[in-house]
Coordinates of C-alpha atoms in Angstrom, one line a residue:
Chain T
M1 CA 2.2 -21.9 7.5
A2 CA 0.1 -21.9 4.4
L3 CA 1.6 -22.2 1.1
P4 CA 1.3 -19.0 -1.2
R5 CA -2.0 -19.5 -3.4
P6 CA -1.2 -19.0 -7.1
S7 CA -4.2 -17.0 -8.0
R8 CA -3.0 -14.5 -5.3
V9 CA 0.3 -14.3 -6.6
Y10 CA -0.6 -14.1 -10.0
A11 CA -3.0 -11.3 -9.1
F12 CA -0.1 -9.2 -7.8
A13 CA 2.4 -10.0 -10.5
A14 CA -0.2 -8.8 -13.2
Y15 CA -0.7 -5.7 -11.0
E16 CA 3.2 -5.3 -10.9
V17 CA 3.6 -5.4 -14.6
R18 CA 1.0 -2.9 -15.1
R19 CA 2.3 -0.7 -12.3
A20 CA 5.8 -0.9 -13.5
L21 CA 4.7 0.1 -16.9
A22 CA 2.9 2.9 -16.0
R23 CA 5.9 4.5 -14.6
K24 CA 7.6 6.7 -17.5
K25 CA 11.0 5.6 -16.3
V26 CA 10.5 2.0 -17.4
L27 CA 8.9 3.0 -20.7
A28 CA 11.9 5.4 -21.4
M29 CA 14.1 2.5 -20.9
V30 CA 12.1 0.4 -23.5
G31 CA 12.8 3.4 -25.9
F32 CA 16.4 3.4 -24.9
I33 CA 16.5 -0.3 -25.8
A34 CA 15.2 -0.1 -29.1
L35 CA 17.4 2.6 -29.8
L36 CA 20.5 0.7 -28.7
D37 CA 19.7 -2.1 -30.7
T38 CA 19.1 -0.5 -33.9
V39 CA 21.0 2.6 -34.0
P40 CA 24.6 1.1 -33.8
Y41 CA 23.9 -1.5 -36.5
Y42 CA 22.7 1.3 -38.9
I43 CA 25.6 3.4 -38.2
L44 CA 28.1 0.9 -38.7
A45 CA 26.4 -0.3 -42.0
T46 CA 26.2 3.2 -43.3
S47 CA 29.4 4.8 -42.4
G48 CA 31.6 2.8 -44.8
T49 CA 33.9 1.6 -42.2
K50 CA 35.6 -2.0 -42.6
I51 CA 36.2 -2.5 -39.2
I52 CA 33.9 -5.6 -39.0
P53 CA 35.5 -8.7 -40.8
L54 CA 33.3 -10.3 -43.4
Q55 CA 33.2 -13.7 -41.7
V56 CA 31.6 -12.0 -38.6
Y57 CA 28.5 -10.6 -40.4
P58 CA 26.3 -13.7 -39.8
Y59 CA 27.0 -13.3 -36.2
L60 CA 26.5 -9.7 -35.5
W61 CA 23.1 -10.2 -33.7
V62 CA 25.4 -11.8 -30.9
A63 CA 26.9 -8.2 -30.3
G64 CA 23.3 -6.9 -29.9
V65 CA 22.1 -9.3 -27.6
L66 CA 25.4 -9.6 -25.4
A67 CA 26.8 -6.2 -25.2
P68 CA 23.9 -4.2 -23.6
F69 CA 23.5 -6.8 -21.1
A70 CA 26.9 -6.7 -19.3
L71 CA 25.8 -3.1 -18.0
F72 CA 22.8 -1.7 -19.5
M73 CA 20.3 -4.5 -18.7
Q74 CA 21.6 -4.6 -15.1
F75 CA 20.5 -0.9 -14.8
V76 CA 17.2 -2.0 -16.2
A77 CA 16.8 -4.9 -13.7
I78 CA 17.6 -2.3 -10.7
L79 CA 15.2 0.3 -12.1
I80 CA 12.5 -2.0 -12.1
A81 CA 13.0 -4.0 -8.9
A82 CA 14.3 -1.2 -6.5
G83 CA 11.0 0.4 -6.7
A84 CA 8.7 -2.7 -6.7
M85 CA 8.2 -2.7 -3.0
S86 CA 9.6 0.8 -1.9
E87 CA 7.2 3.0 -4.2
E88 CA 4.4 0.9 -2.7
Y89 CA 5.3 2.5 0.7
E90 CA 6.2 5.9 -0.6
S91 CA 2.8 6.4 -2.3
G92 CA 1.0 4.4 0.6
T93 CA -0.6 1.9 -1.5
A94 CA 0.8 -1.1 0.2
E95 CA -1.5 -0.5 3.2
L96 CA -4.8 -1.2 1.0
L97 CA -3.4 -4.1 -0.8
L98 CA -2.1 -5.8 2.5
A99 CA -5.5 -5.3 4.5
K100 CA -6.9 -8.1 2.7
P101 CA -6.8 -11.9 3.3
V102 CA -3.6 -12.4 1.6
S103 CA -0.6 -13.2 3.2
R104 CA 2.6 -11.1 2.7
T105 CA 4.4 -14.1 1.1
E106 CA 2.0 -13.9 -1.8
F107 CA 2.1 -10.1 -2.2
F108 CA 5.9 -10.3 -2.1
L109 CA 6.3 -13.4 -4.6
G110 CA 3.7 -11.7 -7.0
K111 CA 5.5 -8.4 -6.7
F112 CA 8.8 -10.2 -7.4
L113 CA 7.8 -12.3 -10.1
G114 CA 5.8 -9.7 -11.9
G115 CA 8.8 -7.3 -11.8
F116 CA 11.0 -10.2 -13.1
A117 CA 8.6 -11.1 -15.7
L118 CA 8.7 -7.6 -17.1
L119 CA 12.5 -7.7 -16.9
A120 CA 12.6 -10.9 -18.9
L121 CA 10.4 -9.5 -21.6
L122 CA 12.8 -6.4 -21.9
I123 CA 15.6 -9.0 -22.2
L124 CA 13.7 -10.8 -24.9
L125 CA 12.9 -7.5 -26.8
N126 CA 16.5 -6.8 -26.7
A127 CA 17.3 -10.0 -28.4
L128 CA 14.6 -9.7 -31.0
L129 CA 15.5 -6.2 -31.9
S130 CA 19.3 -7.1 -32.2
V131 CA 18.2 -10.1 -34.7
A132 CA 16.1 -7.9 -36.6
A133 CA 18.3 -4.9 -36.8
A134 CA 21.4 -7.3 -37.7
T135 CA 19.3 -9.0 -40.2
L136 CA 18.2 -6.0 -42.0
T137 CA 21.9 -4.1 -42.1
Y138 CA 24.2 -7.2 -42.4
G139 CA 22.0 -9.8 -44.2
A140 CA 21.0 -13.4 -43.0
Q141 CA 22.2 -14.3 -39.6
A142 CA 23.6 -17.7 -38.4
G143 CA 23.4 -19.7 -35.3
L144 CA 19.9 -18.2 -34.3
D145 CA 19.0 -21.6 -32.9
T146 CA 21.0 -20.6 -30.0
L147 CA 18.9 -17.5 -29.3
P148 CA 16.5 -19.1 -26.9
G149 CA 19.0 -20.6 -24.8
V150 CA 21.0 -17.2 -24.5
V151 CA 18.1 -15.5 -23.7
L152 CA 17.2 -17.7 -20.8
V153 CA 20.8 -17.5 -19.5
E154 CA 20.5 -13.7 -19.6
V155 CA 17.2 -13.7 -17.8
Y156 CA 18.7 -16.0 -15.2
S157 CA 21.9 -13.9 -14.8
S158 CA 19.7 -10.8 -14.6
A159 CA 18.1 -12.2 -11.4
L160 CA 21.3 -11.2 -9.5
F161 CA 21.1 -7.5 -9.6
F162 CA 17.3 -7.8 -9.7
S163 CA 16.9 -9.6 -6.4
V164 CA 19.7 -7.6 -4.7
A165 CA 17.7 -4.2 -5.9
F166 CA 14.5 -5.7 -4.7
M167 CA 16.0 -6.5 -1.3
L168 CA 17.5 -3.0 -1.1
G169 CA 14.1 -1.5 -2.1
E170 CA 12.3 -3.6 0.8
L171 CA 15.2 -2.8 3.3
V172 CA 15.5 1.0 2.9
R173 CA 11.9 1.6 1.5
R174 CA 12.9 4.5 -0.6
S175 CA 13.3 4.0 -4.1
S176 CA 15.6 6.4 -5.1
L177 CA 18.0 5.4 -2.3
A178 CA 17.6 1.8 -3.3
Y179 CA 18.3 2.7 -6.6
I180 CA 21.4 4.6 -5.7
L181 CA 22.5 2.0 -3.7
S182 CA 22.0 -0.7 -6.3
S183 CA 23.8 1.4 -9.0
A184 CA 26.7 2.1 -6.8
L185 CA 27.0 -1.8 -6.3
I186 CA 27.4 -2.2 -9.8
V187 CA 29.6 0.8 -10.5
A188 CA 31.8 -0.3 -7.7
S189 CA 31.8 -3.8 -8.6
Q190 CA 32.9 -3.0 -12.0
I191 CA 35.5 -0.5 -10.9
I192 CA 37.0 -3.1 -8.3
G193 CA 37.0 -5.7 -11.1
T194 CA 38.9 -3.6 -13.2
Y195 CA 41.6 -3.0 -10.8
L196 CA 41.7 -6.6 -9.8
S197 CA 42.2 -7.5 -13.5
I198 CA 44.8 -5.1 -13.7
A199 CA 46.8 -6.3 -10.4
Y200 CA 46.3 -9.9 -11.9
E201 CA 47.9 -9.0 -15.1
L202 CA 50.6 -7.3 -13.5
T203 CA 51.5 -9.7 -10.6
G204 CA 50.3 -13.1 -11.7
N205 CA 48.8 -13.3 -8.2
T206 CA 45.8 -15.8 -8.5
F207 CA 44.2 -14.0 -5.3
Y208 CA 43.3 -11.1 -7.4
E209 CA 41.6 -13.1 -10.1
T210 CA 39.5 -15.2 -7.4
I211 CA 38.2 -12.1 -6.1
H212 CA 37.5 -10.9 -9.5
I213 CA 35.4 -14.0 -10.3
Y214 CA 33.2 -13.6 -7.2
L215 CA 32.1 -9.9 -7.8
P216 CA 28.4 -9.6 -9.0
T217 CA 29.2 -7.8 -12.2
T218 CA 31.6 -10.6 -13.3
L219 CA 28.9 -13.4 -12.5
A220 CA 26.1 -11.6 -13.9
G221 CA 28.2 -10.5 -17.3
S222 CA 30.0 -13.3 -17.8
L223 CA 27.5 -16.2 -18.0
P224 CA 25.7 -15.5 -21.2
P225 CA 28.9 -14.8 -23.4
Q226 CA 30.4 -18.0 -22.0
Y227 CA 27.3 -19.9 -22.8
E228 CA 27.1 -18.4 -26.3
Q229 CA 30.7 -18.7 -27.0
S230 CA 30.7 -22.5 -26.4
L231 CA 27.9 -23.0 -29.2
L232 CA 29.0 -20.8 -32.0
P233 CA 31.9 -21.3 -34.3
S234 CA 35.4 -19.9 -34.1
A235 CA 34.4 -17.2 -37.0
A236 CA 32.6 -15.6 -34.1
S237 CA 35.3 -15.4 -31.5
R238 CA 36.5 -11.8 -32.4
L239 CA 33.2 -10.9 -31.2
F240 CA 33.4 -12.5 -27.9
Q241 CA 36.7 -10.7 -27.2
L242 CA 35.3 -7.5 -27.7
I243 CA 32.2 -8.3 -25.4
L244 CA 34.1 -10.0 -22.7
G245 CA 37.0 -7.8 -22.6
P246 CA 40.9 -8.2 -22.6
A247 CA 41.5 -9.0 -19.1
G248 CA 40.6 -10.9 -16.0
G249 CA 39.4 -14.3 -15.1
T250 CA 35.6 -15.6 -15.6
P251 CA 34.4 -18.1 -13.4
S252 CA 33.1 -21.5 -15.1
E253 CA 29.8 -21.6 -16.4
A254 CA 28.8 -23.9 -13.4
S255 CA 30.1 -21.9 -10.6
A256 CA 28.9 -18.7 -12.3
A257 CA 25.5 -20.3 -12.2
I258 CA 25.6 -21.5 -8.8
L259 CA 26.9 -18.3 -7.5
V260 CA 24.1 -16.2 -9.2
G261 CA 21.7 -18.6 -7.6
V262 CA 23.2 -17.9 -4.3
Y263 CA 22.9 -14.3 -4.7
L264 CA 19.4 -14.7 -5.6
V265 CA 18.2 -16.7 -2.8
V266 CA 20.0 -15.0 -0.2
A267 CA 18.9 -11.5 -1.4
S268 CA 15.2 -12.7 -1.6
S269 CA 15.1 -14.7 1.6
V270 CA 16.4 -11.3 3.4
A271 CA 14.1 -9.3 1.9
L272 CA 11.0 -11.6 2.4
A273 CA 12.3 -12.1 6.0
Y274 CA 12.3 -8.4 6.7
F275 CA 8.8 -8.0 4.9
N276 CA 7.3 -10.6 7.0
W277 CA 9.0 -9.3 10.2
A278 CA 8.4 -5.3 9.7
D279 CA 5.6 -3.1 9.9
V280 CA 3.8 -2.2 6.8
A281 CA 4.7 1.7 6.4
R282 CA 1.8 3.9 6.2
R283 CA 3.3 6.7 3.8
V284 CA 7.1 7.2 3.4
N285 CA 7.9 10.6 2.3
Chain Q
M1 CA -19.6 -18.4 22.8
N2 CA -17.6 -14.9 22.5
A3 CA -19.9 -12.6 20.2
S4 CA -16.6 -10.0 20.1
V5 CA -15.9 -9.7 16.6
I6 CA -12.9 -7.0 17.7
E7 CA -11.1 -7.3 20.6
F8 CA -8.2 -5.2 22.0
A9 CA -6.7 -6.7 25.1
G10 CA -4.0 -4.2 26.7
A11 CA -2.6 -3.7 23.1
V12 CA 0.4 -1.4 23.2
K13 CA 2.5 -0.1 20.4
L14 CA 5.6 1.8 21.1
Y15 CA 7.1 4.3 18.5
G16 CA 10.5 5.1 20.2
E17 CA 9.4 7.1 23.1
K18 CA 5.6 7.4 22.2
R19 CA 3.4 4.8 23.5
I20 CA 0.0 4.1 22.2
G21 CA -2.0 2.2 24.8
P22 CA -2.8 0.0 26.7
V23 CA -5.9 -0.3 24.8
E24 CA -8.8 -2.4 26.1
F25 CA -12.1 -2.7 24.4
S26 CA -14.0 -5.1 22.4
V27 CA -16.8 -4.6 19.4
R28 CA -19.6 -7.1 19.2
R29 CA -21.3 -8.4 16.2
G30 CA -23.9 -6.0 14.8
E31 CA -22.5 -3.1 16.4
I32 CA -21.4 0.3 14.9
F33 CA -18.7 1.4 16.7
G34 CA -17.3 4.9 16.8
F35 CA -13.7 5.3 17.5
L36 CA -12.9 8.9 18.6
G37 CA -9.9 10.7 19.4
P38 CA -7.8 13.9 18.1
N39 CA -5.2 13.7 15.4
G40 CA -2.2 11.7 16.6
S41 CA -4.1 10.2 19.4
G42 CA -3.5 6.7 18.3
K43 CA -6.8 5.6 16.6
T44 CA -5.3 4.9 13.2
T45 CA -2.2 3.0 14.9
C46 CA -5.2 0.7 16.6
I47 CA -6.7 0.3 13.3
R48 CA -3.5 -1.0 11.9
M49 CA -2.9 -3.4 14.5
L50 CA -6.3 -4.8 14.3
L51 CA -5.6 -5.3 10.4
G52 CA -2.2 -6.9 11.3
L53 CA -0.3 -4.2 9.3
V54 CA 1.4 -3.1 12.7
R55 CA 2.6 -5.6 15.2
P56 CA 1.6 -4.9 18.7
S57 CA 4.8 -4.4 21.1
A58 CA 2.7 -5.9 24.1
G59 CA -0.8 -7.0 24.6
K60 CA -3.3 -8.8 22.1
V61 CA -5.4 -7.6 19.3
K62 CA -7.9 -10.1 17.8
L63 CA -10.0 -9.9 14.7
G64 CA -12.7 -12.4 14.6
G65 CA -11.2 -14.2 17.5
L66 CA -7.8 -14.6 15.5
D67 CA -4.5 -13.1 15.9
P68 CA -4.3 -10.9 12.5
I69 CA -0.6 -11.1 12.4
R70 CA -0.4 -14.8 12.8
N71 CA -3.6 -15.9 11.0
H72 CA -3.6 -12.9 8.9
T73 CA -5.5 -14.6 5.8
E74 CA -8.1 -16.3 8.0
A75 CA -8.6 -13.0 10.3
L76 CA -9.0 -10.7 7.4
T77 CA -11.5 -13.1 5.4
G78 CA -14.7 -11.2 5.6
V79 CA -13.3 -7.8 6.5
G80 CA -13.3 -4.8 4.5
Y81 CA -11.0 -1.7 5.1
S82 CA -11.1 1.9 4.0
P83 CA -8.2 3.8 5.3
E84 CA -8.0 7.4 6.1
L85 CA -6.8 9.5 2.9
P86 CA -6.9 6.5 0.8
N87 CA -3.8 6.1 -1.4
I88 CA -4.9 4.2 -4.7
Q89 CA -2.8 3.8 -7.8
T90 CA -3.8 6.5 -10.0
F91 CA -3.2 4.6 -13.3
M92 CA -5.9 2.4 -12.5
T93 CA -9.5 2.9 -12.9
P94 CA -12.2 2.3 -10.4
K95 CA -13.4 -1.2 -12.1
E96 CA -9.4 -2.0 -12.1
V97 CA -9.2 -1.4 -8.5
L98 CA -12.1 -3.3 -7.4
A99 CA -11.3 -6.0 -9.8
L100 CA -7.8 -6.4 -8.1
A101 CA -9.6 -6.2 -4.5
A102 CA -11.9 -8.9 -5.7
S103 CA -8.9 -11.2 -6.8
E104 CA -7.3 -10.6 -3.4
I105 CA -10.5 -11.8 -1.6
G106 CA -10.7 -14.8 -4.1
L107 CA -13.8 -13.8 -5.8
K108 CA -13.7 -15.6 -9.1
S109 CA -17.1 -15.2 -10.9
E110 CA -19.6 -12.3 -11.0
V111 CA -16.7 -9.9 -10.5
R112 CA -18.3 -7.6 -13.0
A113 CA -21.7 -7.6 -11.3
E114 CA -20.0 -7.1 -7.8
T115 CA -17.9 -4.0 -9.0
A116 CA -20.9 -2.5 -10.2
R117 CA -23.0 -3.2 -7.1
V118 CA -20.5 -1.5 -5.0
L119 CA -19.9 1.4 -7.4
E120 CA -23.6 1.9 -7.4
E121 CA -23.7 1.6 -3.5
V122 CA -21.1 4.5 -3.0
G123 CA -22.6 6.4 -5.9
I124 CA -19.9 6.5 -8.5
I125 CA -21.0 4.1 -10.9
E126 CA -20.6 6.6 -13.9
Y127 CA -16.8 7.0 -13.0
G128 CA -16.0 3.3 -13.1
D129 CA -13.7 3.7 -16.4
T130 CA -12.2 7.0 -15.2
K131 CA -8.3 6.9 -14.0
V132 CA -8.2 7.3 -10.4
G133 CA -6.0 10.4 -11.0
K134 CA -8.7 12.1 -12.5
L135 CA -11.2 11.8 -9.6
S136 CA -12.1 14.2 -7.2
K137 CA -10.8 13.6 -3.4
G138 CA -14.5 12.6 -2.6
M139 CA -14.6 10.3 -5.3
V140 CA -11.4 8.6 -4.4
Q141 CA -12.9 8.5 -0.8
R142 CA -15.9 6.8 -2.2
L143 CA -14.0 4.5 -4.0
S144 CA -12.1 3.6 -0.9
V145 CA -15.2 2.6 0.8
A146 CA -16.3 0.8 -2.3
Q147 CA -13.2 -1.6 -2.5
A148 CA -14.1 -2.2 1.3
L149 CA -17.4 -3.4 0.5
I150 CA -16.7 -5.7 -2.3
G151 CA -17.7 -9.4 -1.4
S152 CA -19.9 -8.3 1.2
P153 CA -17.8 -8.5 4.2
K154 CA -19.1 -9.1 7.6
T155 CA -17.1 -6.5 9.2
L156 CA -16.1 -2.9 8.0
V157 CA -13.3 -1.1 9.5
L158 CA -13.3 2.5 8.3
D159 CA -10.6 5.3 9.1
E160 CA -12.5 8.6 8.7
P161 CA -14.9 7.3 6.0
M162 CA -16.4 10.8 5.5
I163 CA -13.5 12.8 4.9
G164 CA -13.2 14.9 2.2
L165 CA -17.0 14.3 1.2
D166 CA -19.7 17.0 0.2
P167 CA -22.9 16.7 2.1
A168 CA -24.5 14.7 -0.6
G169 CA -21.6 12.1 -0.5
T170 CA -21.8 12.1 3.4
A171 CA -25.4 11.3 3.3
H172 CA -25.3 8.8 0.7
L173 CA -22.5 6.8 2.7
R174 CA -24.3 7.2 6.0
E175 CA -27.4 5.7 4.5
A176 CA -25.2 2.9 2.9
F177 CA -23.7 2.0 6.3
R178 CA -27.0 2.1 8.0
E179 CA -28.2 -0.3 5.6
Y180 CA -25.0 -2.6 6.0
A181 CA -25.5 -2.5 9.8
R182 CA -29.3 -3.3 9.3
N183 CA -28.4 -6.5 7.5
G184 CA -26.2 -7.7 10.3
G185 CA -22.8 -6.1 9.7
T186 CA -20.5 -4.8 12.2
I187 CA -18.8 -1.5 11.8
L188 CA -15.7 0.1 13.5
M189 CA -15.3 3.6 12.3
S190 CA -13.0 6.3 13.4
S191 CA -14.3 9.8 12.8
H192 CA -13.7 13.5 13.8
M193 CA -17.4 14.0 12.6
M194 CA -19.2 14.0 16.0
T195 CA -22.8 14.4 14.4
E196 CA -22.1 11.4 12.2
V197 CA -20.9 9.4 15.1
E198 CA -24.0 10.4 17.4
D199 CA -26.2 9.6 14.4
L200 CA -24.7 6.5 13.6
C201 CA -22.8 4.6 16.4
S202 CA -24.3 2.4 18.9
S203 CA -21.2 2.6 21.0
I204 CA -18.0 4.6 21.0
A205 CA -14.8 4.7 22.4
L206 CA -12.5 7.8 23.1
I207 CA -8.7 7.3 22.9
H208 CA -6.5 10.5 23.7
G209 CA -2.6 10.6 24.1
G210 CA -2.7 6.8 23.2
K211 CA -4.7 6.1 26.3
L212 CA -8.2 4.9 26.3
L213 CA -10.5 7.6 28.1
F214 CA -13.8 6.0 27.7
R215 CA -15.9 3.2 26.4
G216 CA -19.9 3.3 26.2
T217 CA -22.5 4.7 24.1
A218 CA -22.6 8.5 23.2
K219 CA -25.4 9.2 25.7
E220 CA -23.4 7.8 28.6
M221 CA -20.4 9.8 27.7
V222 CA -22.4 12.9 27.5
S223 CA -24.0 12.3 30.7
Q224 CA -20.6 11.2 32.4
V225 CA -18.6 14.2 31.0
L226 CA -21.1 17.0 30.9
G227 CA -23.0 15.4 33.9
A228 CA -26.3 16.8 32.3
D229 CA -28.5 17.0 29.2
E230 CA -29.3 20.1 27.5
I231 CA -32.6 21.5 26.3
R232 CA -33.0 24.3 23.9
V233 CA -36.0 26.7 24.1
E234 CA -36.9 29.0 21.3
A235 CA -39.8 31.4 22.4
N236 CA -41.1 35.0 22.0
G237 CA -42.0 36.9 25.1
L238 CA -39.8 35.5 27.5
S239 CA -39.7 37.6 30.6
P240 CA -37.1 37.5 33.5
A241 CA -40.0 36.0 35.6
I242 CA -40.6 33.4 33.3
V243 CA -36.8 32.5 33.2
D244 CA -36.7 32.3 36.9
A245 CA -39.4 30.1 37.0
V246 CA -37.6 27.8 34.5
R247 CA -34.7 27.8 37.0
R248 CA -36.9 26.6 39.8
V249 CA -38.1 23.4 37.6
E250 CA -37.1 20.2 39.2
G251 CA -33.9 18.8 37.8
V252 CA -32.8 22.1 35.9
L253 CA -29.0 23.0 36.8
E254 CA -28.5 26.2 34.6
V255 CA -30.1 28.3 32.4
T256 CA -28.4 30.5 29.7
E257 CA -30.3 33.3 28.0
G258 CA -29.8 34.0 24.3
A259 CA -30.9 36.0 21.7
D260 CA -33.8 33.8 20.6
G261 CA -34.3 31.6 23.6
L262 CA -33.1 29.5 26.4
D263 CA -30.2 26.7 26.7
V264 CA -31.2 24.7 29.6
K265 CA -29.0 22.3 31.6
V266 CA -31.0 19.6 33.2
R267 CA -29.8 16.7 35.3
H268 CA -29.0 13.7 33.2
G269 CA -32.1 11.3 32.7
I270 CA -34.9 13.8 33.8
E271 CA -37.4 14.9 31.2
A272 CA -38.0 18.5 32.0
R273 CA -39.3 19.5 28.6
P274 CA -43.2 19.3 29.1
T275 CA -43.0 21.0 32.5
I276 CA -41.0 24.0 30.8
A277 CA -43.5 24.0 27.9
R278 CA -46.5 24.1 30.1
L279 CA -44.6 26.9 32.2
I280 CA -43.9 29.1 29.2
T281 CA -47.2 28.8 27.6
G282 CA -48.9 29.2 30.9
A283 CA -47.4 32.5 31.6
G284 CA -48.5 33.9 28.0
A285 CA -45.1 33.6 26.2
E286 CA -45.1 32.1 22.5
L287 CA -43.4 28.9 22.5
L288 CA -41.5 28.2 19.0
T289 CA -39.6 25.0 19.8
I290 CA -38.5 23.0 22.4
R291 CA -35.8 20.2 22.0
E292 CA -32.8 18.3 23.1
G293 CA -29.7 20.2 22.8
E294 CA -27.5 20.0 19.6
R295 CA -24.1 18.5 19.3
M296 CA -24.0 17.2 22.7
L297 CA -21.5 14.6 21.9
E298 CA -19.3 17.2 20.4
K299 CA -19.5 19.5 23.6
A300 CA -18.5 16.2 25.7
Y301 CA -15.9 15.3 23.3
I302 CA -14.2 18.8 23.5
E303 CA -14.9 19.0 27.3
A304 CA -13.3 15.3 27.8
L305 CA -10.2 16.2 25.8
R306 CA -9.5 19.5 27.8
N307 CA -9.9 18.2 31.2
G308 CA -10.2 14.4 31.0
I309 CA -13.3 12.0 31.8
A310 CA -12.8 11.6 35.4
K311 CA -12.2 15.4 36.2
A312 CA -15.2 16.2 34.0

């Protein structure tokens, strides 16, 4: 089998970015990110509350970078990924694109990488807006040299739900259904994780903790804070307690990274295999 | 050397209980091939098998001698496709759609010139920067044909290319296809417009209920299905005696009287027009026109669908 040609993959990736941006829901998410990264800082800074200790002020950018990632950015990931393939079937546009001398793998890779690049840009936007808002409201921020690293870790972690939603979009070929299933996975994983944490706290049984560690929300959500916590001074530790939550075990950085990779490889391989095998749907209504 | 560009060898596609095929025909290089059949007969499925979008359940389909599923990239090189009711992203402009199509086929230089050429060819050059969502149905149809023509492919696969077009658009595309074929291109086109097929296609196939009923030329189909040619006579002063005399002309099978003339069925292959013309003018009537019957393929098509080819 011939290797995918980079020029074709790039063409589809650029197309996917434009297509995703043309959808109003993605643009709405961009607006929501902007609000989420600026309004809380402004409210906290102007309300006169003293809940934030003074020594945490230089690290408040971390809250803006990490807090939305745990859940909100996962929803952004599935919003982009769930429709990447399925919307092409729904609108009937896949047929025209694939009746050309391009391989299905090139199309698949272009769509996957294009969507993922857009998600990475949104994660970067979230980080930059957080730093800007924290600086404007709480003064100069410290530890910013760790920002590129944590953004990269967030991008990598987001691949978990992105690839799962991408796979579901290809398998069910209906964007709304793929979005509902992916969202249900996030919500179920979050709820099950909470119950497992409580069970572990009450019984001390490590079985509950082990299961909790392997849940997708635990893996995707715990890697960036863990990475960042290891680099920042103890003055910022109060922030991490708030972000990571009080209960439940978290996997080591290495095992979380490996398990995110496993989810990514399995989900994208299943999606690619199915895409290569199945007929190209003419138009799914 | 096999000159077949397109080849269906017992191709079958199963959709649950529904079966399309076995379909068996080939299209030679330089042919304009009309693929006929009513809605739901399996034409589009056959086209989609040909383009490697749908996997045949049995049998083989070859495009340029290659399996379009296994060797998709190679088989589709030099092939342009315009689907029935094309779905094109509405946020893009025709120029962007064509630029994407150009990158898909690996066109690197002269993309602008090529884009302008095909837009000109289908007659929508002035709409190059308008969003597809704002184009009329006919314009989108022309854009679909334009993206099929990009890169000057050697083979065109067109699924209902004239659908939604106004008469001027139809005439424009008809001429574009003629020009394409004159330059040695091969066309497979499905259509419900029998006059277009009769006018353009050098050979045809008829599919109905998933089965191939006929493969040959339009004339052969008319002859095989209707068993006769038709002559239209328009004249003033046609008396019953003249009509009777026309009935007795050699090869005439049936004469039907109308308000302004006669419809004469003649055994296929017999040229009866000079004899009938002489007879009418000799009897003192005023002959206005005498010509071959119109829309013969359409009549044959309807008859074939009603009664089947063998029965007809």
